[in-house]
């Protein structure tokens, strides 16, 4: 058990944190780099600012596209160079069933297949998936169950949007800078 700085009576002061210093130095050299280095003028923010989100069908599509736009607009506005095309799969599955056949627990799953397309060449630059799921208790009040399903969809939409923006940002950081 590490001890705090103490006086051991012999005039020595024990400093257990000195043993951690080499570890901290090793971690600083591990090659991690900030994703948004350069701020709003950096390569990642500039690429995100140039992404347009294609329309997505349904309530889940509206929620996901708005969440993505909210995240990429923080990077600023630029004329679109890329289009983000997203196809969603939103499902609710009954998990726990009572003897009388009534469902008591559901799982809502939201999966997205997304493609980042270069508008100039129509080439697909990134083709990936994102997704998450949430558990929902089915209660005797139908209104409460519908509200829980709706809240789960809103939360899942934000999670999926975060995953998509993070993957597009990683792609933008790793890709070569476009020729001007």
Short mmCIF file of C-alpha atoms in Angstrom, two decimals:
data_model
loop_
_atom_site.label_atom_id
_atom_site.label_comp_id
_atom_site.label_asym_id
_atom_site.label_seq_id
_atom_site.Cartn_x
_atom_site.Cartn_y
_atom_site.Cartn_z
CA UNK A 1 0.00 0.00 0.00
CA UNK A 2 1.62 3.31 -1.04
CA UNK A 3 2.28 5.70 1.78
CA UNK A 4 1.84 9.43 1.78
CA UNK A 5 4.79 11.76 2.29
CA UNK A 6 5.88 11.12 5.85
CA UNK A 7 8.70 11.85 8.13
CA UNK A 8 10.19 8.55 9.27
CA UNK A 9 12.10 9.96 12.21
CA UNK A 10 15.51 9.51 10.64
CA UNK A 11 15.40 12.77 8.72
CA UNK A 12 14.38 11.03 5.46
CA UNK A 13 11.18 11.87 3.65
CA UNK A 14 9.62 9.00 1.65
CA UNK A 15 8.04 10.06 -1.64
CA UNK A 16 6.29 7.14 -3.29
CA UNK A 17 5.24 9.27 -6.26
CA UNK A 18 8.87 9.39 -7.40
CA UNK A 19 8.49 5.73 -8.40
CA UNK A 20 5.65 6.71 -10.76
CA UNK A 21 7.63 9.43 -12.58
CA UNK A 22 9.35 7.05 -15.07
CA UNK A 23 5.96 5.60 -15.98
CA UNK A 24 4.58 9.06 -16.68
CA UNK A 25 7.53 9.84 -18.94
CA UNK A 26 7.05 6.58 -20.83
CA UNK A 27 3.37 7.35 -21.43
CA UNK A 28 4.16 10.78 -22.81
CA UNK A 29 6.25 9.16 -25.55
CA UNK A 30 3.64 6.56 -26.57
CA UNK A 31 2.68 8.34 -29.79
CA UNK A 32 -0.73 9.67 -28.80
CA UNK A 33 -1.64 12.85 -30.63
CA UNK A 34 -4.64 15.13 -30.14
CA UNK A 35 -7.38 14.46 -32.68
CA UNK A 36 -8.27 18.12 -33.06
CA UNK A 37 -4.76 19.56 -33.00
CA UNK A 38 -4.68 22.95 -34.64
CA UNK A 39 -8.13 23.85 -33.33
CA UNK A 40 -10.69 25.04 -35.84
CA UNK A 41 -7.99 25.58 -38.49
CA UNK A 42 -6.56 22.06 -38.12
CA UNK A 43 -6.94 19.33 -40.73
CA UNK A 44 -9.57 17.39 -38.78
CA UNK A 45 -11.82 20.38 -38.08
CA UNK A 46 -11.47 21.61 -41.67
CA UNK A 47 -12.48 18.22 -43.06
CA UNK A 48 -15.46 17.93 -40.69
CA UNK A 49 -16.63 21.43 -41.63
CA UNK A 50 -16.74 20.31 -45.28
CA UNK A 51 -19.07 17.32 -44.65
CA UNK A 52 -22.72 17.45 -45.65
CA UNK A 53 -25.12 14.88 -44.24
CA UNK A 54 -27.44 13.29 -46.77
CA UNK A 55 -31.09 13.00 -45.68
CA UNK A 56 -31.88 9.89 -43.61
CA UNK A 57 -35.37 8.41 -43.46
CA UNK A 58 -37.55 8.23 -40.36
CA UNK A 59 -37.48 9.60 -36.85
CA UNK A 60 -34.21 7.83 -36.07
CA UNK A 61 -32.69 9.33 -39.23
CA UNK A 62 -33.81 12.81 -38.26
CA UNK A 63 -32.33 12.40 -34.77
CA UNK A 64 -29.01 10.98 -36.03
CA UNK A 65 -28.57 13.57 -38.79
CA UNK A 66 -29.29 16.46 -36.41
CA UNK A 67 -26.87 15.06 -33.83
CA UNK A 68 -24.14 14.71 -36.48
CA UNK A 69 -24.75 18.23 -37.79
CA UNK A 70 -24.55 19.59 -34.23
CA UNK A 71 -21.16 17.93 -33.77
CA UNK A 72 -19.59 18.84 -37.11
CA UNK A 73 -20.87 22.43 -37.09
CA UNK A 74 -18.69 23.04 -34.05
CA UNK A 75 -15.81 22.78 -36.51
CA UNK A 76 -17.23 25.69 -38.54
CA UNK A 77 -18.77 25.99 -41.99
CA UNK A 78 -17.13 25.30 -45.33
CA UNK A 79 -18.34 24.47 -48.81
CA UNK A 80 -19.13 20.75 -48.93
CA UNK A 81 -16.39 18.47 -50.26
CA UNK A 82 -17.79 15.27 -48.75
CA UNK A 83 -21.20 13.69 -48.33
CA UNK A 84 -22.01 11.40 -45.44
CA UNK A 85 -24.55 8.77 -46.52
CA UNK A 86 -26.15 6.81 -43.69
CA UNK A 87 -28.52 3.85 -43.65
CA UNK A 88 -30.09 3.01 -40.28
CA UNK A 89 -31.52 -0.20 -38.87
CA UNK A 90 -33.71 0.46 -35.80
CA UNK A 91 -35.20 -2.58 -34.09
CA UNK A 92 -37.03 -3.34 -30.86
CA UNK A 93 -36.90 -6.95 -29.67
CA UNK A 94 -38.79 -8.48 -26.76
CA UNK A 95 -36.41 -10.23 -24.37
CA UNK A 96 -38.21 -11.27 -21.20
CA UNK A 97 -41.60 -12.91 -21.56
CA UNK A 98 -43.96 -13.86 -18.72
CA UNK A 99 -45.91 -17.11 -18.66
CA UNK A 100 -48.95 -15.29 -20.03
CA UNK A 101 -46.92 -14.21 -23.09
CA UNK A 102 -46.51 -10.55 -22.11
CA UNK A 103 -43.13 -8.97 -22.81
CA UNK A 104 -41.51 -7.41 -19.73
CA UNK A 105 -38.16 -6.31 -21.17
CA UNK A 106 -37.15 -5.01 -24.61
CA UNK A 107 -33.91 -4.25 -26.34
CA UNK A 108 -33.75 -1.35 -28.78
CA UNK A 109 -30.90 -1.61 -31.25
CA UNK A 110 -29.77 1.16 -33.57
CA UNK A 111 -27.18 0.27 -36.21
CA UNK A 112 -25.82 2.56 -38.91
CA UNK A 113 -23.88 1.86 -42.07
CA UNK A 114 -22.21 5.05 -43.18
CA UNK A 115 -20.14 6.04 -46.17
CA UNK A 116 -18.06 9.17 -46.63
CA UNK A 117 -18.15 10.09 -50.30
CA UNK A 118 -15.86 12.57 -52.06
CA UNK A 119 -18.17 14.90 -54.00
CA UNK A 120 -15.57 15.69 -56.68
CA UNK A 121 -14.82 12.10 -57.68
CA UNK A 122 -17.87 10.31 -56.20
CA UNK A 123 -15.40 7.87 -54.62
CA UNK A 124 -16.24 6.22 -51.32
CA UNK A 125 -13.47 7.21 -48.90
CA UNK A 126 -14.79 5.51 -45.79
CA UNK A 127 -17.31 2.70 -45.41
CA UNK A 128 -18.00 1.66 -41.82
CA UNK A 129 -20.67 0.80 -39.28
CA UNK A 130 -21.69 2.13 -35.88
CA UNK A 131 -24.28 1.04 -33.40
CA UNK A 132 -25.52 0.70 -29.88
CA UNK A 133 -28.38 -0.81 -27.94
CA UNK A 134 -30.44 -0.07 -24.86
CA UNK A 135 -32.60 -2.10 -22.50
CA UNK A 136 -36.18 -0.98 -21.84
CA UNK A 137 -38.52 -2.13 -19.07
CA UNK A 138 -42.03 -2.76 -20.31
CA UNK A 139 -44.45 -1.60 -17.64
CA UNK A 140 -48.23 -1.71 -17.29
CA UNK A 141 -48.57 1.85 -18.60
CA UNK A 142 -48.37 1.83 -22.39
CA UNK A 143 -47.56 5.56 -22.34
CA UNK A 144 -44.58 4.98 -20.03
CA UNK A 145 -43.28 2.18 -22.26
CA UNK A 146 -43.60 4.32 -25.41
CA UNK A 147 -41.84 7.21 -23.63
CA UNK A 148 -39.02 4.85 -22.58
CA UNK A 149 -38.66 3.58 -26.16
CA UNK A 150 -38.53 7.15 -27.45
CA UNK A 151 -35.95 8.20 -24.86
CA UNK A 152 -33.86 5.14 -25.73
CA UNK A 153 -33.96 6.13 -29.43
CA UNK A 154 -32.85 9.68 -28.61
CA UNK A 155 -29.93 8.40 -26.51
CA UNK A 156 -28.93 5.79 -29.10
CA UNK A 157 -29.03 8.45 -31.84
CA UNK A 158 -26.53 10.59 -29.94
CA UNK A 159 -24.26 7.61 -29.28
CA UNK A 160 -24.30 6.51 -32.93
CA UNK A 161 -23.70 10.11 -34.08
CA UNK A 162 -20.71 10.37 -31.74
CA UNK A 163 -19.27 7.13 -33.16
CA UNK A 164 -19.74 8.27 -36.76
CA UNK A 165 -18.19 11.70 -36.20
CA UNK A 166 -15.27 10.15 -34.30
CA UNK A 167 -14.55 7.71 -37.15
CA UNK A 168 -14.81 10.42 -39.79
CA UNK A 169 -12.50 12.63 -37.70
CA UNK A 170 -9.95 9.79 -37.40
CA UNK A 171 -10.11 9.28 -41.16
CA UNK A 172 -9.62 13.02 -41.72
CA UNK A 173 -6.60 13.07 -39.44
CA UNK A 174 -4.95 10.09 -41.15
CA UNK A 175 -5.67 10.98 -44.78
CA UNK A 176 -3.27 13.02 -46.86
CA UNK A 177 -4.13 16.70 -47.16
CA UNK A 178 -6.08 17.51 -50.35
CA UNK A 179 -4.21 19.31 -53.08
CA UNK A 180 -5.13 22.98 -53.32
#
